[in-house]
Amino acid sequence: MGRVNALPTPDAPDPLAGFHALLAPEGTALLAELRDHDPARELATATRLRRSHPADLVSAALGQARLRQRAVAKFGADDAYRMFFTPNGVEQATRTSVATYRAQRFAGLGVRSVADLCCGIGGDAIALARAGIAVLAVDRDPLTAEVARANAAALGLEALVEVRCADVTEIDTAPYDAVFVDPARRGGRGRIFDPEAYSPPLSWATSAALKAPRAALKIAPGVPHEAIEPQAEAEWISDGGDVKEAVLWFGEGFAPGSFRATLLPAGATLTAPAPLPAPPVGPVGRYLYEPDGAVIRAHLVADIVDRCGGRLVDETIAYVTSDELYVSPYTTAYEITDALPFNMKKLKALLRERKVGILTVKKRGSAVEPEELRRKMKLQGPNAATVFLTRVAGAPAMLVGQPLKRP
């Protein structure tokens, strides 16, 4: 992403000099020694290392060691401990599973070269290169560009990844089969919610996308649907049940105006060619379905309702119910044993009667905090249950049941 990053360590007087020192043999050796570094012992470790290494280098290495440990969740240990990071880069980089999926979509359409604008530390460029795609990776921040270049080299991908430090708005993308843009969505005051306040703005990114044969724009999952251009195929991606991002696809091979929800790691994809009509609402049946967050963000809950022959429990709540069991990768299913008006005393009596000592609390459309409810229930017993705090036909309600295992 295009942004000015903090130093790898706050003690280094020159960001680039501090980073280049990590690439030298002494810095490389220090990072290898710190692979299994325990952050709780950092002071003692720093004191020991400063006896034989410059203080600035030790601080830079310790900062990088912390970032690598944080990056394992996104990149996996094999890559994370070879790569380099900045604080913003770790936080905002695409996780490998999502970047790989996106790169494979491009590769499957015959894309062989991509201009990666606002490349950040190079997470997407790496995935594209591993899919056999040549990449021009561009970021305006000199330190970030250096980190991206070092990462391509560290993973043996420098032949496919050219890194350029430049303003993305000045890049000629005409020679490339596709464009990928990941605008900065954080500023000095934190997360940016207005797409036109992105850097560069979503309107500029869309304009750049429309000029390319194919393009993908990474945006925040909460983007308003009305901000999406009709020429785009909009896709929401979840990984392990957590919604990670939205992508707008443009050009040949994509479906303008359509909505898509993709669930990783399975790769299951639900699509609709256009916004769906409002689904029916009705009483709670034997089964309740909790759609994946990507399905909800893509406004495809109505598709789930249609597939299961069910209904919503409330017109404003994304809980689906049916009388016959529906098995789907896009939902988590529960068998409902009790549907009650909201009443803490009644719930407490029911849980005591069922000897429930383990309670999972889920809520949608309720102001009650799960921890507060658990505390008031004074749970005891060997059994487990799930309670949904929600609304049914506009009224506060409690639905008690058990999750069903997928076959």
mmCIF file of C-alpha atoms in Angstrom:
data_model
loop_
_atom_site.group_PDB
_atom_site.id
_atom_site.type_symbol
_atom_site.label_atom_id
_atom_site.label_comp_id
_atom_site.label_asym_id
_atom_site.label_seq_id
_atom_site.Cartn_x
_atom_site.Cartn_y
_atom_site.Cartn_z
ATOM 1 C CA MET A 1 0.000 0.000 0.000
ATOM 2 C CA GLY A 2 1.156 3.545 -0.600
ATOM 3 C CA ARG A 3 2.022 5.065 2.765
ATOM 4 C CA VAL A 4 4.884 6.315 4.874
ATOM 5 C CA ASN A 5 5.800 3.541 7.269
ATOM 6 C CA ALA A 6 7.270 3.673 10.733
ATOM 7 C CA LEU A 7 10.810 2.445 11.167
ATOM 8 C CA PRO A 8 11.443 -1.237 11.671
ATOM 9 C CA THR A 9 12.738 0.000 15.026
ATOM 10 C CA PRO A 10 12.154 3.359 16.655
ATOM 11 C CA ASP A 11 15.854 3.660 17.622
ATOM 12 C CA ALA A 12 17.289 3.721 14.096
ATOM 13 C CA PRO A 13 18.052 7.335 13.021
ATOM 14 C CA ASP A 14 17.706 6.508 9.314
ATOM 15 C CA PRO A 15 14.991 4.052 8.231
ATOM 16 C CA LEU A 16 16.766 2.873 5.094
ATOM 17 C CA ALA A 17 20.159 2.631 6.787
ATOM 18 C CA GLY A 18 18.637 0.658 9.641
ATOM 19 C CA PHE A 19 16.945 -1.707 7.217
ATOM 20 C CA HIS A 20 20.011 -2.153 5.010
ATOM 21 C CA ALA A 21 22.014 -3.077 8.107
ATOM 22 C CA LEU A 22 19.640 -6.024 8.605
ATOM 23 C CA LEU A 23 20.459 -7.258 5.090
ATOM 24 C CA ALA A 24 24.211 -7.268 5.756
ATOM 25 C CA PRO A 25 25.854 -10.466 7.084
ATOM 26 C CA GLU A 26 25.914 -9.271 10.698
ATOM 27 C CA GLY A 27 22.216 -8.340 10.596
ATOM 28 C CA THR A 28 21.290 -11.595 8.886
ATOM 29 C CA ALA A 29 23.126 -13.582 11.552
ATOM 30 C CA LEU A 30 21.388 -11.651 14.325
ATOM 31 C CA LEU A 31 17.954 -12.328 12.820
ATOM 32 C CA ALA A 32 18.735 -16.023 12.561
ATOM 33 C CA GLU A 33 19.742 -16.044 16.226
ATOM 34 C CA LEU A 34 16.507 -14.278 17.181
ATOM 35 C CA ARG A 35 14.150 -16.639 15.333
ATOM 36 C CA ASP A 36 12.901 -18.219 18.570
ATOM 37 C CA HIS A 37 13.254 -14.998 20.543
ATOM 38 C CA ASP A 38 11.015 -14.720 23.625
ATOM 39 C CA PRO A 39 9.535 -11.178 23.767
ATOM 40 C CA ALA A 40 9.158 -11.519 27.540
ATOM 41 C CA ARG A 41 12.966 -11.681 27.815
ATOM 42 C CA GLU A 42 13.660 -8.880 25.362
ATOM 43 C CA LEU A 43 15.474 -6.592 27.796
ATOM 44 C CA ALA A 44 17.877 -9.330 28.845
ATOM 45 C CA THR A 45 18.383 -10.367 25.217
ATOM 46 C CA ALA A 46 19.086 -6.787 24.122
ATOM 47 C CA THR A 47 21.589 -6.285 26.951
ATOM 48 C CA ARG A 48 23.449 -9.458 25.988
ATOM 49 C CA LEU A 49 23.543 -8.732 22.259
ATOM 50 C CA ARG A 50 24.698 -5.134 22.705
ATOM 51 C CA ARG A 51 27.939 -6.410 24.201
ATOM 52 C CA SER A 52 28.972 -7.673 20.772
ATOM 53 C CA HIS A 53 26.822 -5.746 18.261
ATOM 54 C CA PRO A 54 25.980 -2.046 17.657
ATOM 55 C CA ALA A 55 22.996 -0.894 19.705
ATOM 56 C CA ASP A 56 21.091 0.368 16.630
ATOM 57 C CA LEU A 57 21.499 -2.972 14.874
ATOM 58 C CA VAL A 58 20.335 -4.893 17.936
ATOM 59 C CA SER A 59 17.236 -2.695 18.224
ATOM 60 C CA ALA A 60 16.482 -3.104 14.518
ATOM 61 C CA ALA A 61 16.915 -6.886 14.713
ATOM 62 C CA LEU A 62 14.713 -7.207 17.784
ATOM 63 C CA GLY A 63 12.012 -5.099 16.128
ATOM 64 C CA GLN A 64 12.181 -7.242 13.017
ATOM 65 C CA ALA A 65 12.068 -10.438 15.090
ATOM 66 C CA ARG A 66 8.834 -9.254 16.722
ATOM 67 C CA LEU A 67 7.316 -8.435 13.341
ATOM 68 C CA ARG A 68 8.275 -11.827 11.925
ATOM 69 C CA GLN A 69 6.575 -13.572 14.817
ATOM 70 C CA ARG A 70 3.413 -11.560 14.200
ATOM 71 C CA ALA A 71 3.600 -12.316 10.483
ATOM 72 C CA VAL A 72 3.554 -16.096 10.945
ATOM 73 C CA ALA A 73 -0.258 -16.038 11.215
ATOM 74 C CA LYS A 74 -0.546 -14.480 7.750
ATOM 75 C CA PHE A 75 2.437 -15.874 5.886
ATOM 76 C CA GLY A 76 3.291 -19.138 7.623
ATOM 77 C CA ALA A 77 6.559 -19.784 9.440
ATOM 78 C CA ASP A 78 8.575 -20.818 6.368
ATOM 79 C CA ASP A 79 8.016 -17.486 4.610
ATOM 80 C CA ALA A 80 7.656 -15.189 7.621
ATOM 81 C CA TYR A 81 11.095 -16.010 9.029
ATOM 82 C CA ARG A 82 12.736 -15.277 5.673
ATOM 83 C CA MET A 83 10.808 -12.101 4.912
ATOM 84 C CA PHE A 84 11.090 -8.540 6.201
ATOM 85 C CA PHE A 85 8.315 -6.357 7.525
ATOM 86 C CA THR A 86 7.280 -2.919 8.712
ATOM 87 C CA PRO A 87 4.634 -2.462 11.429
ATOM 88 C CA ASN A 88 2.031 -1.247 8.918
ATOM 89 C CA GLY A 89 3.117 -3.912 6.463
ATOM 90 C CA VAL A 90 2.383 -6.764 8.856
ATOM 91 C CA GLU A 91 -0.983 -5.338 9.807
ATOM 92 C CA GLN A 92 -2.236 -4.518 6.337
ATOM 93 C CA ALA A 93 -0.653 -7.159 4.112
ATOM 94 C CA THR A 94 -2.944 -9.728 2.526
ATOM 95 C CA ARG A 95 -2.668 -13.146 4.129
ATOM 96 C CA THR A 96 -1.099 -15.758 1.876
ATOM 97 C CA SER A 97 -4.254 -17.866 1.436
ATOM 98 C CA VAL A 98 -6.243 -14.902 0.105
ATOM 99 C CA ALA A 99 -3.409 -13.544 -2.068
ATOM 100 C CA THR A 100 -2.884 -17.015 -3.545
ATOM 101 C CA TYR A 101 -6.566 -17.373 -4.368
ATOM 102 C CA ARG A 102 -6.607 -13.997 -6.113
ATOM 103 C CA ALA A 103 -3.421 -14.759 -8.052
ATOM 104 C CA GLN A 104 -4.918 -18.059 -9.209
ATOM 105 C CA ARG A 105 -8.014 -16.276 -10.524
ATOM 106 C CA PHE A 106 -5.765 -14.037 -12.603
ATOM 107 C CA ALA A 107 -3.596 -16.929 -13.784
ATOM 108 C CA GLY A 108 -6.651 -18.980 -14.703
ATOM 109 C CA LEU A 109 -7.675 -16.241 -17.147
ATOM 110 C CA GLY A 110 -4.292 -16.281 -18.860
ATOM 111 C CA VAL A 111 -2.852 -13.199 -17.154
ATOM 112 C CA ARG A 112 0.938 -13.241 -17.417
ATOM 113 C CA SER A 113 1.860 -9.749 -16.216
ATOM 114 C CA VAL A 114 0.381 -7.517 -13.504
ATOM 115 C CA ALA A 115 1.046 -3.971 -12.345
ATOM 116 C CA ASP A 116 0.691 -4.204 -8.545
ATOM 117 C CA LEU A 117 -0.010 -0.640 -7.447
ATOM 118 C CA CYS A 118 0.421 0.205 -3.743
ATOM 119 C CA CYS A 119 2.275 -3.076 -3.267
ATOM 120 C CA GLY A 120 3.223 -2.598 0.397
ATOM 121 C CA ILE A 121 5.721 -5.198 1.581
ATOM 122 C CA GLY A 122 4.963 -7.365 -1.437
ATOM 123 C CA GLY A 123 2.559 -10.019 -0.154
ATOM 124 C CA ASP A 124 0.390 -9.958 -3.280
ATOM 125 C CA ALA A 125 3.378 -9.608 -5.597
ATOM 126 C CA ILE A 126 4.824 -12.791 -4.071
ATOM 127 C CA ALA A 127 1.594 -14.724 -4.635
ATOM 128 C CA LEU A 128 1.338 -13.468 -8.216
ATOM 129 C CA ALA A 129 4.950 -14.422 -8.949
ATOM 130 C CA ARG A 130 4.422 -17.877 -7.494
ATOM 131 C CA ALA A 131 1.516 -18.265 -9.909
ATOM 132 C CA GLY A 132 3.980 -17.642 -12.747
ATOM 133 C CA ILE A 133 2.982 -13.999 -13.308
ATOM 134 C CA ALA A 134 5.540 -11.227 -13.904
ATOM 135 C CA VAL A 135 4.897 -8.318 -11.543
ATOM 136 C CA LEU A 136 5.713 -4.624 -11.455
ATOM 137 C CA ALA A 137 5.335 -3.804 -7.741
ATOM 138 C CA VAL A 138 4.992 -0.083 -6.996
ATOM 139 C CA ASP A 139 4.960 1.801 -3.693
ATOM 140 C CA ARG A 140 5.717 5.451 -3.054
ATOM 141 C CA ASP A 141 7.412 4.929 0.316
ATOM 142 C CA PRO A 142 11.169 4.248 -0.104
ATOM 143 C CA LEU A 143 11.429 1.960 2.932
ATOM 144 C CA THR A 144 8.363 -0.060 1.934
ATOM 145 C CA ALA A 145 9.689 -0.468 -1.604
ATOM 146 C CA GLU A 146 13.035 -1.687 -0.232
ATOM 147 C CA VAL A 147 11.266 -4.202 1.988
ATOM 148 C CA ALA A 148 9.232 -5.490 -0.960
ATOM 149 C CA ARG A 149 12.415 -5.846 -3.027
ATOM 150 C CA ALA A 150 14.160 -7.710 -0.214
ATOM 151 C CA ASN A 151 11.188 -10.045 0.180
ATOM 152 C CA ALA A 152 11.169 -10.961 -3.490
ATOM 153 C CA ALA A 153 14.886 -11.742 -3.246
ATOM 154 C CA ALA A 154 14.551 -13.665 0.019
ATOM 155 C CA LEU A 155 11.949 -15.969 -1.546
ATOM 156 C CA GLY A 156 13.831 -16.412 -4.825
ATOM 157 C CA LEU A 157 11.314 -14.451 -6.896
ATOM 158 C CA GLU A 158 13.384 -11.451 -7.980
ATOM 159 C CA ALA A 159 13.354 -12.619 -11.617
ATOM 160 C CA LEU A 160 9.564 -12.169 -11.708
ATOM 161 C CA VAL A 161 9.153 -9.151 -9.417
ATOM 162 C CA GLU A 162 10.371 -5.685 -10.355
ATOM 163 C CA VAL A 163 9.951 -3.213 -7.495
ATOM 164 C CA ARG A 164 9.707 0.488 -8.225
ATOM 165 C CA CYS A 165 9.483 3.357 -5.732
ATOM 166 C CA ALA A 166 7.066 5.784 -7.391
ATOM 167 C CA ASP A 167 3.688 7.474 -7.200
ATOM 168 C CA VAL A 168 1.230 4.909 -8.539
ATOM 169 C CA THR A 169 -0.759 7.622 -10.325
ATOM 170 C CA GLU A 170 2.239 8.193 -12.614
ATOM 171 C CA ILE A 171 2.671 4.553 -13.674
ATOM 172 C CA ASP A 172 1.889 3.550 -17.259
ATOM 173 C CA THR A 173 0.009 0.281 -16.921
ATOM 174 C CA ALA A 174 -0.629 -0.199 -20.657
ATOM 175 C CA PRO A 175 2.097 -2.872 -21.099
ATOM 176 C CA TYR A 176 0.507 -5.165 -18.478
ATOM 177 C CA ASP A 177 -2.217 -7.789 -18.829
ATOM 178 C CA ALA A 178 -3.843 -6.700 -15.576
ATOM 179 C CA VAL A 179 -3.756 -4.152 -12.787
ATOM 180 C CA PHE A 180 -4.076 -4.812 -9.067
ATOM 181 C CA VAL A 181 -4.648 -1.873 -6.714
ATOM 182 C CA ASP A 182 -4.598 -2.031 -2.922
ATOM 183 C CA PRO A 183 -5.227 1.554 -1.755
ATOM 184 C CA ALA A 184 -4.129 2.622 1.723
ATOM 185 C CA ARG A 185 -7.138 2.489 4.036
ATOM 186 C CA ARG A 186 -5.446 3.846 7.123
ATOM 187 C CA GLY A 187 -4.375 7.396 7.911
ATOM 188 C CA GLY A 188 -2.865 9.209 10.854
ATOM 189 C CA ARG A 189 -6.107 8.754 12.796
ATOM 190 C CA GLY A 190 -6.613 5.081 12.044
ATOM 191 C CA ARG A 191 -8.932 3.201 9.687
ATOM 192 C CA ILE A 192 -10.523 5.154 6.813
ATOM 193 C CA PHE A 193 -14.132 4.317 6.015
ATOM 194 C CA ASP A 194 -14.790 6.762 3.166
ATOM 195 C CA PRO A 195 -13.576 5.097 -0.082
ATOM 196 C CA GLU A 196 -12.784 8.521 -1.518
ATOM 197 C CA ALA A 197 -10.390 9.124 1.381
ATOM 198 C CA TYR A 198 -8.337 6.051 0.443
ATOM 199 C CA SER A 199 -4.862 6.735 -0.911
ATOM 200 C CA PRO A 200 -5.293 6.768 -3.858
ATOM 201 C CA PRO A 201 -9.080 7.357 -3.830
ATOM 202 C CA LEU A 202 -11.355 4.529 -4.932
ATOM 203 C CA SER A 203 -12.523 6.648 -7.896
ATOM 204 C CA TRP A 204 -8.939 6.885 -9.189
ATOM 205 C CA ALA A 205 -8.355 3.162 -8.626
ATOM 206 C CA THR A 206 -11.590 2.360 -10.486
ATOM 207 C CA SER A 207 -10.560 4.601 -13.363
ATOM 208 C CA ALA A 208 -7.192 2.821 -13.574
ATOM 209 C CA ALA A 209 -8.958 -0.539 -13.473
ATOM 210 C CA LEU A 210 -11.318 0.344 -16.312
ATOM 211 C CA LYS A 211 -8.364 1.206 -18.552
ATOM 212 C CA ALA A 212 -6.795 -2.225 -18.110
ATOM 213 C CA PRO A 213 -7.807 -5.463 -19.882
ATOM 214 C CA ARG A 214 -8.417 -6.962 -16.433
ATOM 215 C CA ALA A 215 -8.116 -5.551 -12.928
ATOM 216 C CA ALA A 216 -8.729 -6.204 -9.256
ATOM 217 C CA LEU A 217 -9.213 -3.602 -6.532
ATOM 218 C CA LYS A 218 -8.855 -4.648 -2.905
ATOM 219 C CA ILE A 219 -11.252 -2.729 -0.671
ATOM 220 C CA ALA A 220 -12.615 -2.896 2.859
ATOM 221 C CA PRO A 221 -15.332 -5.559 3.372
ATOM 222 C CA GLY A 222 -17.689 -2.921 4.766
ATOM 223 C CA VAL A 223 -17.764 -0.887 1.559
ATOM 224 C CA PRO A 224 -21.312 0.350 0.834
ATOM 225 C CA HIS A 225 -22.805 -1.509 -2.119
ATOM 226 C CA GLU A 226 -23.850 1.789 -3.645
ATOM 227 C CA ALA A 227 -20.158 2.773 -3.898
ATOM 228 C CA ILE A 228 -19.459 -0.185 -6.205
ATOM 229 C CA GLU A 229 -19.320 0.611 -9.912
ATOM 230 C CA PRO A 230 -21.795 -1.361 -12.060
ATOM 231 C CA GLN A 231 -18.892 -2.524 -14.266
ATOM 232 C CA ALA A 232 -17.414 -4.487 -11.347
ATOM 233 C CA GLU A 233 -17.889 -8.029 -10.160
ATOM 234 C CA ALA A 234 -17.865 -7.672 -6.366
ATOM 235 C CA GLU A 235 -16.434 -10.511 -4.292
ATOM 236 C CA TRP A 236 -16.207 -10.905 -0.532
ATOM 237 C CA ILE A 237 -13.648 -13.404 0.770
ATOM 238 C CA SER A 238 -13.597 -15.117 4.146
ATOM 239 C CA ASP A 239 -10.830 -17.350 5.465
ATOM 240 C CA GLY A 240 -11.544 -19.771 8.287
ATOM 241 C CA GLY A 241 -14.869 -18.053 8.889
ATOM 242 C CA ASP A 242 -13.465 -14.507 9.152
ATOM 243 C CA VAL A 243 -14.203 -11.979 6.399
ATOM 244 C CA LYS A 244 -10.836 -10.682 5.211
ATOM 245 C CA GLU A 245 -11.534 -8.404 2.291
ATOM 246 C CA ALA A 246 -13.629 -7.433 -0.666
ATOM 247 C CA VAL A 247 -12.333 -7.362 -4.232
ATOM 248 C CA LEU A 248 -13.768 -5.579 -7.244
ATOM 249 C CA TRP A 249 -12.949 -7.391 -10.486
ATOM 250 C CA PHE A 250 -13.074 -5.656 -13.861
ATOM 251 C CA GLY A 251 -12.644 -6.775 -17.440
ATOM 252 C CA GLU A 252 -12.816 -9.902 -19.534
ATOM 253 C CA GLY A 253 -13.684 -13.063 -17.643
ATOM 254 C CA PHE A 254 -15.620 -11.334 -14.863
ATOM 255 C CA ALA A 255 -19.355 -10.705 -14.493
ATOM 256 C CA PRO A 256 -20.240 -6.985 -14.179
ATOM 257 C CA GLY A 257 -22.889 -6.230 -11.578
ATOM 258 C CA SER A 258 -22.673 -9.647 -9.936
ATOM 259 C CA PHE A 259 -21.997 -10.469 -6.295
ATOM 260 C CA ARG A 260 -19.835 -13.325 -5.046
ATOM 261 C CA ALA A 261 -18.951 -14.802 -1.660
ATOM 262 C CA THR A 262 -15.892 -17.072 -1.504
ATOM 263 C CA LEU A 263 -14.987 -19.188 1.502
ATOM 264 C CA LEU A 264 -11.388 -20.258 2.031
ATOM 265 C CA PRO A 265 -9.683 -22.634 2.463
ATOM 266 C CA ALA A 266 -12.401 -24.756 0.780
ATOM 267 C CA GLY A 267 -12.784 -22.363 -2.142
ATOM 268 C CA ALA A 268 -16.583 -22.647 -2.149
ATOM 269 C CA THR A 269 -18.141 -19.775 -4.087
ATOM 270 C CA LEU A 270 -21.709 -18.482 -4.045
ATOM 271 C CA THR A 271 -22.749 -16.032 -6.767
ATOM 272 C CA ALA A 272 -25.746 -13.985 -7.847
ATOM 273 C CA PRO A 273 -25.958 -12.026 -11.115
ATOM 274 C CA ALA A 274 -27.644 -9.048 -9.456
ATOM 275 C CA PRO A 275 -29.042 -7.932 -6.075
ATOM 276 C CA LEU A 276 -31.603 -10.455 -4.842
ATOM 277 C CA PRO A 277 -35.167 -9.652 -3.718
ATOM 278 C CA ALA A 278 -35.950 -9.545 -0.017
ATOM 279 C CA PRO A 279 -36.472 -13.063 1.383
ATOM 280 C CA PRO A 280 -39.605 -14.134 3.290
ATOM 281 C CA VAL A 281 -39.853 -13.866 7.083
ATOM 282 C CA GLY A 282 -41.515 -16.462 9.300
ATOM 283 C CA PRO A 283 -41.515 -18.385 12.555
ATOM 284 C CA VAL A 284 -38.493 -20.194 13.950
ATOM 285 C CA GLY A 285 -38.303 -23.752 12.685
ATOM 286 C CA ARG A 286 -36.379 -26.770 13.893
ATOM 287 C CA TYR A 287 -33.117 -25.572 12.319
ATOM 288 C CA LEU A 288 -31.299 -22.245 12.400
ATOM 289 C CA TYR A 289 -28.513 -21.262 9.983
ATOM 290 C CA GLU A 290 -25.784 -18.725 10.560
ATOM 291 C CA PRO A 291 -24.478 -17.633 7.141
ATOM 292 C CA ASP A 292 -20.758 -17.060 6.682
ATOM 293 C CA GLY A 293 -19.792 -13.397 7.000
ATOM 294 C CA ALA A 294 -18.821 -13.201 3.317
ATOM 295 C CA VAL A 295 -22.332 -14.319 2.358
ATOM 296 C CA ILE A 296 -23.819 -11.612 4.567
ATOM 297 C CA ARG A 297 -21.487 -8.900 3.242
ATOM 298 C CA ALA A 298 -22.285 -9.893 -0.340
ATOM 299 C CA HIS A 299 -26.036 -9.600 0.418
ATOM 300 C CA LEU A 300 -26.543 -13.242 -0.561
ATOM 301 C CA VAL A 301 -28.521 -14.363 2.496
ATOM 302 C CA ALA A 302 -31.616 -14.433 0.301
ATOM 303 C CA ASP A 303 -29.886 -17.070 -1.814
ATOM 304 C CA ILE A 304 -29.424 -19.254 1.290
ATOM 305 C CA VAL A 305 -33.099 -18.789 2.171
ATOM 306 C CA ASP A 306 -34.104 -19.898 -1.308
ATOM 307 C CA ARG A 307 -31.777 -22.914 -1.299
ATOM 308 C CA CYS A 308 -32.997 -24.245 2.041
ATOM 309 C CA GLY A 309 -36.664 -23.466 1.411
ATOM 310 C CA GLY A 310 -36.672 -21.443 4.599
ATOM 311 C CA ARG A 311 -37.145 -17.912 5.834
ATOM 312 C CA LEU A 312 -35.573 -15.199 7.955
ATOM 313 C CA VAL A 313 -36.482 -15.003 11.635
ATOM 314 C CA ASP A 314 -36.648 -11.216 11.263
ATOM 315 C CA GLU A 315 -36.443 -8.988 8.204
ATOM 316 C CA THR A 316 -33.390 -7.143 9.616
ATOM 317 C CA ILE A 317 -31.475 -10.164 10.995
ATOM 318 C CA ALA A 318 -29.250 -12.544 8.993
ATOM 319 C CA TYR A 319 -30.433 -15.718 10.712
ATOM 320 C CA VAL A 320 -32.161 -18.237 8.447
ATOM 321 C CA THR A 321 -34.514 -20.941 9.685
ATOM 322 C CA SER A 322 -36.168 -24.006 8.143
ATOM 323 C CA ASP A 323 -38.119 -27.090 9.150
ATOM 324 C CA GLU A 324 -35.976 -29.515 7.125
ATOM 325 C CA LEU A 325 -32.202 -29.782 7.530
ATOM 326 C CA TYR A 326 -30.125 -27.988 4.878
ATOM 327 C CA VAL A 327 -26.415 -28.821 4.618
ATOM 328 C CA SER A 328 -24.200 -26.156 3.054
ATOM 329 C CA PRO A 329 -20.597 -24.934 3.238
ATOM 330 C CA TYR A 330 -21.965 -21.385 3.399
ATOM 331 C CA THR A 331 -23.712 -21.747 6.750
ATOM 332 C CA THR A 332 -23.282 -23.179 10.229
ATOM 333 C CA ALA A 333 -26.376 -25.164 11.188
ATOM 334 C CA TYR A 334 -27.976 -25.487 14.629
ATOM 335 C CA GLU A 335 -30.866 -27.564 15.893
ATOM 336 C CA ILE A 336 -33.125 -25.331 17.974
ATOM 337 C CA THR A 337 -34.686 -26.854 21.071
ATOM 338 C CA ASP A 338 -36.295 -23.745 22.572
ATOM 339 C CA ALA A 339 -37.503 -20.422 21.184
ATOM 340 C CA LEU A 340 -38.423 -17.977 23.964
ATOM 341 C CA PRO A 341 -39.167 -14.286 24.408
ATOM 342 C CA PHE A 342 -36.174 -12.555 25.938
ATOM 343 C CA ASN A 343 -36.178 -13.175 29.689
ATOM 344 C CA MET A 344 -33.024 -13.690 31.751
ATOM 345 C CA LYS A 345 -34.776 -15.557 34.568
ATOM 346 C CA LYS A 346 -36.423 -18.020 32.204
ATOM 347 C CA LEU A 347 -33.121 -18.654 30.433
ATOM 348 C CA LYS A 348 -31.329 -19.215 33.729
ATOM 349 C CA ALA A 349 -33.986 -21.715 34.840
ATOM 350 C CA LEU A 350 -33.827 -23.537 31.508
ATOM 351 C CA LEU A 351 -30.040 -23.841 31.579
ATOM 352 C CA ARG A 352 -30.119 -25.056 35.169
ATOM 353 C CA GLU A 353 -32.733 -27.671 34.257
ATOM 354 C CA ARG A 354 -30.582 -28.839 31.304
ATOM 355 C CA LYS A 355 -27.411 -28.892 33.480
ATOM 356 C CA VAL A 356 -25.600 -26.569 31.094
ATOM 357 C CA GLY A 357 -22.129 -25.626 32.290
ATOM 358 C CA ILE A 358 -20.705 -24.523 28.910
ATOM 359 C CA LEU A 359 -22.659 -21.834 27.093
ATOM 360 C CA THR A 360 -21.842 -20.318 23.710
ATOM 361 C CA VAL A 361 -23.552 -16.964 23.285
ATOM 362 C CA LYS A 362 -24.205 -15.517 19.840
ATOM 363 C CA LYS A 363 -26.045 -12.325 19.163
ATOM 364 C CA ARG A 364 -27.462 -10.302 16.332
ATOM 365 C CA GLY A 365 -29.751 -7.377 17.004
ATOM 366 C CA SER A 366 -29.262 -7.521 20.786
ATOM 367 C CA ALA A 367 -27.503 -5.096 23.097
ATOM 368 C CA VAL A 368 -26.730 -7.746 25.739
ATOM 369 C CA GLU A 369 -23.023 -8.557 26.078
ATOM 370 C CA PRO A 370 -22.212 -12.293 26.018
ATOM 371 C CA GLU A 371 -19.892 -12.120 29.035
ATOM 372 C CA GLU A 372 -22.528 -10.283 31.054
ATOM 373 C CA LEU A 373 -25.100 -12.944 30.230
ATOM 374 C CA ARG A 374 -22.759 -15.831 31.133
ATOM 375 C CA ARG A 375 -21.989 -14.208 34.463
ATOM 376 C CA LYS A 376 -25.673 -13.845 35.341
ATOM 377 C CA MET A 377 -26.472 -17.437 34.368
ATOM 378 C CA LYS A 378 -24.136 -18.934 37.029
ATOM 379 C CA LEU A 379 -23.610 -21.978 34.873
ATOM 380 C CA GLN A 380 -23.140 -25.444 36.365
ATOM 381 C CA GLY A 381 -23.249 -28.906 34.863
ATOM 382 C CA PRO A 382 -21.612 -31.173 32.264
ATOM 383 C CA ASN A 383 -23.681 -30.178 29.240
ATOM 384 C CA ALA A 384 -23.150 -27.526 26.546
ATOM 385 C CA ALA A 385 -25.597 -25.323 24.668
ATOM 386 C CA THR A 386 -25.719 -22.355 22.330
ATOM 387 C CA VAL A 387 -28.033 -19.402 22.882
ATOM 388 C CA PHE A 388 -28.844 -16.821 20.213
ATOM 389 C CA LEU A 389 -29.831 -13.381 21.441
ATOM 390 C CA THR A 390 -31.703 -11.839 18.556
ATOM 391 C CA ARG A 391 -35.062 -10.589 17.332
ATOM 392 C CA VAL A 392 -37.897 -12.723 16.001
ATOM 393 C CA ALA A 393 -40.560 -10.816 14.087
ATOM 394 C CA GLY A 394 -39.271 -7.601 15.643
ATOM 395 C CA ALA A 395 -39.375 -8.787 19.273
ATOM 396 C CA PRO A 396 -36.307 -9.612 21.436
ATOM 397 C CA ALA A 397 -35.910 -13.379 21.644
ATOM 398 C CA MET A 398 -33.695 -16.205 22.884
ATOM 399 C CA LEU A 399 -33.106 -19.301 20.762
ATOM 400 C CA VAL A 400 -31.422 -22.243 22.471
ATOM 401 C CA GLY A 401 -29.911 -25.153 20.602
ATOM 402 C CA GLN A 402 -26.882 -27.194 19.534
ATOM 403 C CA PRO A 403 -24.540 -26.898 16.558
ATOM 404 C CA LEU A 404 -24.782 -29.700 14.018
ATOM 405 C CA LYS A 405 -21.607 -31.289 12.704
ATOM 406 C CA ARG A 406 -21.069 -31.097 8.969
ATOM 407 C CA PRO A 407 -21.036 -34.549 7.347
#
